[in-house]
PDB file of C-alpha atoms in Angstrom:
ATOM      1  CA  GLN A   1      13.039 -23.674 -48.165  1.00 91.00           C
ATOM      2  CA  VAL A   2      14.483 -25.047 -51.347  1.00 93.00           C
ATOM      3  CA  GLN A   3      17.091 -27.606 -50.863  1.00 96.00           C
ATOM      4  CA  LEU A   4      19.264 -30.068 -53.049  1.00 98.00           C
ATOM      5  CA  VAL A   5      20.761 -32.567 -51.039  1.00 98.00           C
ATOM      6  CA  GLN A   6      23.430 -34.706 -52.900  1.00 98.00           C
ATOM      7  CA  SER A   7      24.776 -38.262 -52.162  1.00 98.00           C
ATOM      8  CA  GLY A   8      28.016 -38.810 -50.420  1.00 98.00           C
ATOM      9  CA  ALA A   9      31.879 -38.971 -51.421  1.00 98.00           C
ATOM     10  CA  GLU A  10      32.805 -41.756 -53.862  1.00 98.00           C
ATOM     11  CA  VAL A  11      36.262 -43.201 -54.678  1.00 98.00           C
ATOM     12  CA  LYS A  12      36.096 -44.824 -57.912  1.00 98.00           C
ATOM     13  CA  LYS A  13      39.184 -47.005 -59.731  1.00 98.00           C
ATOM     14  CA  PRO A  14      39.755 -45.713 -63.570  1.00 98.00           C
ATOM     15  CA  GLY A  15      37.207 -47.158 -66.082  1.00 97.00           C
ATOM     16  CA  ALA A  16      34.606 -47.591 -63.542  1.00 98.00           C
ATOM     17  CA  SER A  17      31.339 -45.408 -63.475  1.00 98.00           C
ATOM     18  CA  VAL A  18      29.859 -43.306 -60.729  1.00 98.00           C
ATOM     19  CA  LYS A  19      26.350 -42.532 -60.183  1.00 98.00           C
ATOM     20  CA  VAL A  20      25.461 -39.247 -58.181  1.00 98.00           C
ATOM     21  CA  SER A  21      22.194 -38.422 -56.894  1.00 98.00           C
ATOM     22  CA  CYS A  22      20.296 -34.786 -56.277  1.00 98.00           C
ATOM     23  CA  LYS A  23      17.111 -34.994 -54.006  1.00 98.00           C
ATOM     24  CA  ALA A  24      14.860 -31.647 -54.448  1.00 97.00           C
ATOM     25  CA  SER A  25      12.563 -30.130 -51.756  1.00 96.00           C
ATOM     26  CA  GLY A  26      10.891 -26.922 -51.287  1.00 95.00           C
ATOM     27  CA  TYR A  27       9.812 -26.584 -55.102  1.00 94.00           C
ATOM     28  CA  THR A  28       7.873 -28.559 -57.498  1.00 94.00           C
ATOM     29  CA  PHE A  29      10.524 -30.638 -59.038  1.00 95.00           C
ATOM     30  CA  ASN A  30       9.164 -30.712 -62.491  1.00 94.00           C
ATOM     31  CA  ASP A  31       9.167 -26.737 -62.676  1.00 93.00           C
ATOM     32  CA  TYR A  32      12.938 -26.501 -63.271  1.00 94.00           C
ATOM     33  CA  PHE A  33      15.577 -28.400 -65.339  1.00 95.00           C
ATOM     34  CA  MET A  34      18.356 -29.923 -63.258  1.00 97.00           C
ATOM     35  CA  HIS A  35      21.810 -28.857 -64.537  1.00 97.00           C
ATOM     36  CA  TRP A  36      25.155 -30.479 -63.521  1.00 97.00           C
ATOM     37  CA  VAL A  37      28.565 -28.705 -63.124  1.00 97.00           C
ATOM     38  CA  ARG A  38      31.989 -30.060 -61.936  1.00 98.00           C
ATOM     39  CA  GLN A  39      34.753 -28.343 -60.226  1.00 97.00           C
ATOM     40  CA  ALA A  40      38.274 -30.195 -60.353  1.00 97.00           C
ATOM     41  CA  PRO A  41      40.320 -29.555 -57.138  1.00 95.00           C
ATOM     42  CA  GLY A  42      41.478 -25.844 -57.271  1.00 92.00           C
ATOM     43  CA  GLN A  43      40.117 -25.264 -60.496  1.00 94.00           C
ATOM     44  CA  GLY A  44      36.989 -23.303 -62.130  1.00 94.00           C
ATOM     45  CA  LEU A  45      33.397 -24.431 -62.857  1.00 95.00           C
ATOM     46  CA  GLU A  46      32.709 -26.883 -65.876  1.00 94.00           C
ATOM     47  CA  TRP A  47      29.046 -27.293 -67.251  1.00 94.00           C
ATOM     48  CA  MET A  48      28.097 -30.913 -67.894  1.00 96.00           C
ATOM     49  CA  GLY A  49      24.536 -31.098 -69.010  1.00 95.00           C
ATOM     50  CA  TRP A  50      20.903 -30.798 -67.836  1.00 95.00           C
ATOM     51  CA  ILE A  51      17.834 -33.106 -67.851  1.00 96.00           C
ATOM     52  CA  ASN A  52      14.248 -31.903 -68.181  1.00 96.00           C
ATOM     53  CA  PRO A  53      12.570 -33.454 -65.353  1.00 96.00           C
ATOM     54  CA  ASN A  54       9.315 -33.225 -67.281  1.00 95.00           C
ATOM     55  CA  SER A  55      10.295 -35.102 -70.327  1.00 95.00           C
ATOM     56  CA  GLY A  56      13.445 -36.572 -69.314  1.00 96.00           C
ATOM     57  CA  ASP A  57      14.911 -34.931 -72.089  1.00 96.00           C
ATOM     58  CA  THR A  58      18.778 -34.604 -71.749  1.00 96.00           C
ATOM     59  CA  ASN A  59      21.516 -32.276 -73.280  1.00 95.00           C
ATOM     60  CA  SER A  60      25.112 -32.443 -72.578  1.00 95.00           C
ATOM     61  CA  ALA A  61      28.211 -30.556 -73.404  1.00 92.00           C
ATOM     62  CA  GLN A  62      30.094 -32.308 -76.361  1.00 92.00           C
ATOM     63  CA  LYS A  63      33.131 -33.138 -74.097  1.00 93.00           C
ATOM     64  CA  PHE A  64      30.775 -35.507 -72.007  1.00 94.00           C
ATOM     65  CA  GLN A  65      28.681 -37.087 -74.794  1.00 92.00           C
ATOM     66  CA  GLY A  66      28.665 -40.759 -74.818  1.00 93.00           C
ATOM     67  CA  ARG A  67      30.313 -40.835 -70.981  1.00 97.00           C
ATOM     68  CA  VAL A  68      27.276 -39.259 -69.163  1.00 98.00           C
ATOM     69  CA  THR A  69      23.887 -40.280 -68.570  1.00 98.00           C
ATOM     70  CA  MET A  70      21.363 -38.123 -66.759  1.00 98.00           C
ATOM     71  CA  THR A  71      18.224 -39.698 -65.357  1.00 98.00           C
ATOM     72  CA  ARG A  72      15.597 -38.691 -62.865  1.00 97.00           C
ATOM     73  CA  ASP A  73      12.961 -40.315 -60.629  1.00 97.00           C
ATOM     74  CA  THR A  74       9.816 -37.856 -60.257  1.00 97.00           C
ATOM     75  CA  SER A  75       8.178 -39.655 -57.616  1.00 96.00           C
ATOM     76  CA  ILE A  76      11.079 -38.998 -55.380  1.00 97.00           C
ATOM     77  CA  SER A  77      11.984 -35.611 -56.850  1.00 97.00           C
ATOM     78  CA  THR A  78      15.522 -36.851 -57.499  1.00 98.00           C
ATOM     79  CA  ALA A  79      17.864 -36.416 -60.156  1.00 98.00           C
ATOM     80  CA  TYR A  80      20.796 -38.428 -61.192  1.00 98.00           C
ATOM     81  CA  MET A  81      24.120 -38.308 -63.100  1.00 98.00           C
ATOM     82  CA  GLU A  82      26.207 -41.323 -64.100  1.00 98.00           C
ATOM     83  CA  LEU A  83      29.599 -40.519 -65.379  1.00 98.00           C
ATOM     84  CA  SER A  84      31.320 -43.820 -66.982  1.00 98.00           C
ATOM     85  CA  ARG A  85      34.635 -44.974 -68.063  1.00 97.00           C
ATOM     86  CA  LEU A  86      36.370 -42.472 -65.394  1.00 98.00           C
ATOM     87  CA  ARG A  87      39.537 -41.126 -65.821  1.00 97.00           C
ATOM     88  CA  SER A  88      41.781 -39.642 -63.124  1.00 97.00           C
ATOM     89  CA  ASP A  89      41.146 -35.995 -64.505  1.00 96.00           C
ATOM     90  CA  ASP A  90      37.398 -36.935 -63.832  1.00 98.00           C
ATOM     91  CA  THR A  91      38.314 -36.395 -60.134  1.00 98.00           C
ATOM     92  CA  ALA A  92      36.215 -33.389 -59.149  1.00 98.00           C
ATOM     93  CA  VAL A  93      33.487 -31.935 -57.085  1.00 98.00           C
ATOM     94  CA  TYR A  94      30.173 -32.673 -58.770  1.00 98.00           C
ATOM     95  CA  PHE A  95      27.442 -29.970 -58.298  1.00 98.00           C
ATOM     96  CA  CYS A  96      23.513 -30.274 -59.498  1.00 98.00           C
ATOM     97  CA  LEU A  97      21.757 -27.104 -59.826  1.00 96.00           C
ATOM     98  CA  SER A  98      18.381 -25.871 -60.549  1.00 94.00           C
ATOM     99  CA  GLY A  99      15.904 -22.806 -60.578  1.00 83.00           C
ATOM    100  CA  SER A 100      17.383 -20.244 -62.914  1.00 83.00           C
ATOM    101  CA  TYR A 101      20.924 -21.309 -61.530  1.00 89.00           C
ATOM    102  CA  ASN A 102      20.279 -20.254 -58.197  1.00 90.00           C
ATOM    103  CA  TYR A 103      19.736 -23.363 -56.292  1.00 95.00           C
ATOM    104  CA  TRP A 104      22.818 -25.665 -55.533  1.00 97.00           C
ATOM    105  CA  GLY A 105      23.402 -28.824 -54.064  1.00 98.00           C
ATOM    106  CA  GLN A 106      26.255 -29.077 -51.837  1.00 98.00           C
ATOM    107  CA  GLY A 107      28.414 -31.043 -54.139  1.00 98.00           C
ATOM    108  CA  THR A 108      29.664 -34.557 -54.264  1.00 98.00           C
ATOM    109  CA  LEU A 109      33.498 -35.305 -54.202  1.00 98.00           C
ATOM    110  CA  VAL A 110      34.301 -37.894 -56.988  1.00 98.00           C
ATOM    111  CA  THR A 111      38.060 -39.308 -56.490  1.00 98.00           C
ATOM    112  CA  VAL A 112      39.334 -41.339 -59.379  1.00 98.00           C
ATOM    113  CA  SER A 113      42.405 -43.188 -58.346  1.00 97.00           C
ATOM    114  CA  SER A 114      44.096 -46.708 -58.841  1.00 94.00           C
TER     115      SER A 114
ATOM    116  CA  ASP B   1      31.634 -22.333 -77.879  1.00 91.00           C
ATOM    117  CA  VAL B   2      31.613 -19.398 -76.031  1.00 95.00           C
ATOM    118  CA  VAL B   3      34.721 -18.095 -74.100  1.00 97.00           C
ATOM    119  CA  MET B   4      34.309 -15.993 -70.787  1.00 98.00           C
ATOM    120  CA  THR B   5      37.516 -14.066 -69.844  1.00 98.00           C
ATOM    121  CA  GLN B   6      37.594 -12.439 -66.435  1.00 98.00           C
ATOM    122  CA  SER B   7      40.024  -9.836 -65.130  1.00 98.00           C
ATOM    123  CA  PRO B   8      41.596  -9.642 -63.032  1.00 97.00           C
ATOM    124  CA  LEU B   9      42.124 -12.980 -61.759  1.00 98.00           C
ATOM    125  CA  SER B  10      43.637 -11.975 -58.368  1.00 98.00           C
ATOM    126  CA  LEU B  11      42.020  -8.968 -56.757  1.00 98.00           C
ATOM    127  CA  PRO B  12      43.561  -7.761 -53.268  1.00 98.00           C
ATOM    128  CA  VAL B  13      41.283  -5.185 -51.597  1.00 98.00           C
ATOM    129  CA  THR B  14      41.505  -3.195 -48.516  1.00 97.00           C
ATOM    130  CA  LEU B  15      38.230  -3.334 -46.247  1.00 97.00           C
ATOM    131  CA  GLY B  16      35.983  -0.449 -47.064  1.00 97.00           C
ATOM    132  CA  GLN B  17      37.442   0.099 -50.599  1.00 98.00           C
ATOM    133  CA  PRO B  18      35.730  -0.776 -53.839  1.00 98.00           C
ATOM    134  CA  ALA B  19      36.403  -3.717 -56.158  1.00 98.00           C
ATOM    135  CA  SER B  20      35.541  -4.420 -59.558  1.00 98.00           C
ATOM    136  CA  ILE B  21      35.756  -7.400 -61.861  1.00 98.00           C
ATOM    137  CA  SER B  22      35.521  -7.391 -65.824  1.00 98.00           C
ATOM    138  CA  CYS B  23      33.954 -10.218 -67.637  1.00 98.00           C
ATOM    139  CA  ARG B  24      34.353 -10.330 -71.300  1.00 98.00           C
ATOM    140  CA  SER B  25      32.684 -12.999 -73.900  1.00 98.00           C
ATOM    141  CA  SER B  26      33.815 -14.218 -77.261  1.00 98.00           C
ATOM    142  CA  GLN B  27      30.456 -13.456 -78.488  1.00 97.00           C
ATOM    143  CA  SER B  28      27.497 -11.097 -78.003  1.00 97.00           C
ATOM    144  CA  LEU B  29      25.344 -12.587 -75.192  1.00 98.00           C
ATOM    145  CA  VAL B  30      22.266 -10.876 -76.313  1.00 97.00           C
ATOM    146  CA  HIS B  31      19.920 -13.558 -76.605  1.00 96.00           C
ATOM    147  CA  SER B  32      17.038 -13.900 -79.411  1.00 96.00           C
ATOM    148  CA  ASP B  33      14.522 -13.174 -77.030  1.00 96.00           C
ATOM    149  CA  GLY B  34      16.003  -9.786 -76.249  1.00 96.00           C
ATOM    150  CA  ASN B  35      17.415 -10.658 -72.882  1.00 97.00           C
ATOM    151  CA  THR B  36      20.858 -11.069 -72.084  1.00 98.00           C
ATOM    152  CA  TYR B  37      21.576 -13.987 -69.396  1.00 97.00           C
ATOM    153  CA  LEU B  38      24.872 -13.120 -67.716  1.00 98.00           C
ATOM    154  CA  ASN B  39      24.920 -14.222 -64.179  1.00 98.00           C
ATOM    155  CA  TRP B  40      27.381 -13.308 -61.490  1.00 98.00           C
ATOM    156  CA  PHE B  41      28.401 -16.046 -58.637  1.00 98.00           C
ATOM    157  CA  HIS B  42      30.503 -15.968 -55.371  1.00 98.00           C
ATOM    158  CA  GLN B  43      32.247 -19.106 -54.236  1.00 97.00           C
ATOM    159  CA  ARG B  44      33.392 -19.053 -50.624  1.00 95.00           C
ATOM    160  CA  PRO B  45      35.996 -22.060 -49.656  1.00 91.00           C
ATOM    161  CA  GLY B  46      34.456 -25.196 -49.344  1.00 91.00           C
ATOM    162  CA  GLN B  47      31.192 -24.009 -50.354  1.00 95.00           C
ATOM    163  CA  SER B  48      28.893 -24.046 -53.461  1.00 96.00           C
ATOM    164  CA  PRO B  49      28.681 -21.088 -55.479  1.00 96.00           C
ATOM    165  CA  ARG B  50      25.870 -18.522 -54.636  1.00 96.00           C
ATOM    166  CA  ARG B  51      24.262 -16.725 -57.628  1.00 97.00           C
ATOM    167  CA  LEU B  52      24.642 -12.819 -56.991  1.00 98.00           C
ATOM    168  CA  ILE B  53      23.274 -11.360 -60.074  1.00 98.00           C
ATOM    169  CA  TYR B  54      21.183 -12.388 -62.850  1.00 97.00           C
ATOM    170  CA  LYS B  55      20.628 -10.885 -66.189  1.00 98.00           C
ATOM    171  CA  VAL B  56      23.488  -8.499 -66.137  1.00 98.00           C
ATOM    172  CA  SER B  57      22.237  -6.259 -63.528  1.00 98.00           C
ATOM    173  CA  ASN B  58      19.605  -7.899 -61.203  1.00 98.00           C
ATOM    174  CA  ARG B  59      20.293  -8.736 -57.618  1.00 98.00           C
ATOM    175  CA  ASP B  60      19.206 -11.920 -56.297  1.00 96.00           C
ATOM    176  CA  SER B  61      17.129 -11.531 -52.914  1.00 94.00           C
ATOM    177  CA  GLY B  62      19.522 -11.324 -49.876  1.00 95.00           C
ATOM    178  CA  VAL B  63      22.433  -9.865 -51.974  1.00 97.00           C
ATOM    179  CA  PRO B  64      23.453  -6.508 -50.441  1.00 97.00           C
ATOM    180  CA  ASP B  65      23.060  -3.467 -52.712  1.00 96.00           C
ATOM    181  CA  ARG B  66      26.743  -3.046 -52.236  1.00 97.00           C
ATOM    182  CA  PHE B  67      26.935  -5.330 -55.495  1.00 98.00           C
ATOM    183  CA  SER B  68      25.873  -4.278 -58.767  1.00 98.00           C
ATOM    184  CA  GLY B  69      26.140  -5.599 -62.266  1.00 98.00           C
ATOM    185  CA  SER B  70      26.510  -3.615 -65.615  1.00 98.00           C
ATOM    186  CA  GLY B  71      27.232  -4.224 -69.237  1.00 98.00           C
ATOM    187  CA  SER B  72      26.184  -5.047 -72.593  1.00 97.00           C
ATOM    188  CA  GLY B  73      26.851  -7.268 -75.396  1.00 96.00           C
ATOM    189  CA  THR B  74      30.241  -8.898 -74.648  1.00 98.00           C
ATOM    190  CA  ASP B  75      31.420  -6.365 -71.894  1.00 98.00           C
ATOM    191  CA  PHE B  76      30.293  -6.937 -68.206  1.00 98.00           C
ATOM    192  CA  THR B  77      31.324  -5.652 -64.813  1.00 98.00           C
ATOM    193  CA  LEU B  78      30.633  -6.901 -61.297  1.00 98.00           C
ATOM    194  CA  LYS B  79      31.222  -3.855 -58.702  1.00 98.00           C
ATOM    195  CA  ILE B  80      31.359  -3.794 -54.974  1.00 98.00           C
ATOM    196  CA  SER B  81      31.016  -0.607 -53.636  1.00 97.00           C
ATOM    197  CA  ARG B  82      32.644  -1.363 -50.039  1.00 97.00           C
ATOM    198  CA  VAL B  83      34.532  -4.790 -49.516  1.00 98.00           C
ATOM    199  CA  GLU B  84      33.532  -6.430 -46.528  1.00 97.00           C
ATOM    200  CA  ALA B  85      35.565  -9.402 -44.853  1.00 96.00           C
ATOM    201  CA  GLY B  86      32.753 -12.053 -45.841  1.00 95.00           C
ATOM    202  CA  ASP B  87      33.200 -11.000 -49.475  1.00 97.00           C
ATOM    203  CA  VAL B  88      36.574 -13.061 -49.943  1.00 97.00           C
ATOM    204  CA  GLY B  89      36.332 -15.982 -52.045  1.00 97.00           C
ATOM    205  CA  VAL B  90      36.147 -16.537 -55.957  1.00 98.00           C
ATOM    206  CA  TYR B  91      33.566 -14.693 -58.239  1.00 98.00           C
ATOM    207  CA  TYR B  92      32.483 -16.215 -61.483  1.00 98.00           C
ATOM    208  CA  CYS B  93      30.657 -14.679 -64.455  1.00 98.00           C
ATOM    209  CA  MET B  94      28.545 -17.076 -66.429  1.00 97.00           C
ATOM    210  CA  GLU B  95      26.836 -16.823 -69.603  1.00 97.00           C
ATOM    211  CA  ALA B  96      23.679 -18.842 -70.293  1.00 94.00           C
ATOM    212  CA  THR B  97      22.801 -17.377 -73.619  1.00 96.00           C
ATOM    213  CA  HIS B  98      24.292 -19.996 -75.743  1.00 94.00           C
ATOM    214  CA  TRP B  99      24.753 -23.658 -75.439  1.00 87.00           C
ATOM    215  CA  PRO B 100      26.524 -24.952 -73.652  1.00 90.00           C
ATOM    216  CA  PRO B 101      26.831 -22.193 -70.814  1.00 93.00           C
ATOM    217  CA  ALA B 102      29.919 -21.107 -69.847  1.00 95.00           C
ATOM    218  CA  PHE B 103      31.867 -19.863 -66.838  1.00 96.00           C
ATOM    219  CA  GLY B 104      34.713 -17.597 -66.444  1.00 97.00           C
ATOM    220  CA  GLN B 105      37.933 -18.505 -64.961  1.00 97.00           C
ATOM    221  CA  GLY B 106      37.100 -16.881 -61.789  1.00 97.00           C
ATOM    222  CA  THR B 107      38.568 -14.073 -60.123  1.00 98.00           C
ATOM    223  CA  ARG B 108      39.935 -14.390 -56.310  1.00 98.00           C
ATOM    224  CA  LEU B 109      39.234 -11.572 -54.029  1.00 98.00           C
ATOM    225  CA  GLU B 110      41.235 -11.291 -50.961  1.00 97.00           C
ATOM    226  CA  ILE B 111      41.842  -8.633 -48.200  1.00 97.00           C
ATOM    227  CA  LYS B 112      44.823  -6.855 -47.957  1.00 94.00           C
TER     228      LYS B 112
END
């Protein structure tokens, strides 16, 4: 079955960077874009961007442009999302999702605190 | 950017009774390819969202037929014909016609 397994929780200081991984299995990694969405505590869902595993092309929401970097390693079917210059309001659960938005990772909690 | 507005934001429902959630978009969700990319998700506490409905009215595999989606253009509805205990959580509509995709604020369904 399809699985997206994300890396574990992170605690970072303001101004630092965080890199979250998402390992896919159960389907051909290159067949679907990998998207990233985040959810602040008690809040709704916010789109961040996507990466095309085939080409490496990316597209991110304007809010995150210049701070988010999405990459992939096709040899291990893994996508990465790196967010830089972290602020306290970046504290959230970060999800990867694929397919036609129907495969989700379990989420990675990123806490930004001094 | 498209704004998705859900109502109500809180929905107390008696077990076995129907429930309905509205989702309105600030722009038409009809894509140039003729499809309408409107999805519905359900998120239980502490879990990842699960897609229930795609392209307005198509149920995902394993989704009970108690769930149905309808609508067109800018107005969409998710209906649950008979609410069960496992239906509690937050329901989100999401449009993927435009960039960036946009979620509604979420509707929290609870059992009365």
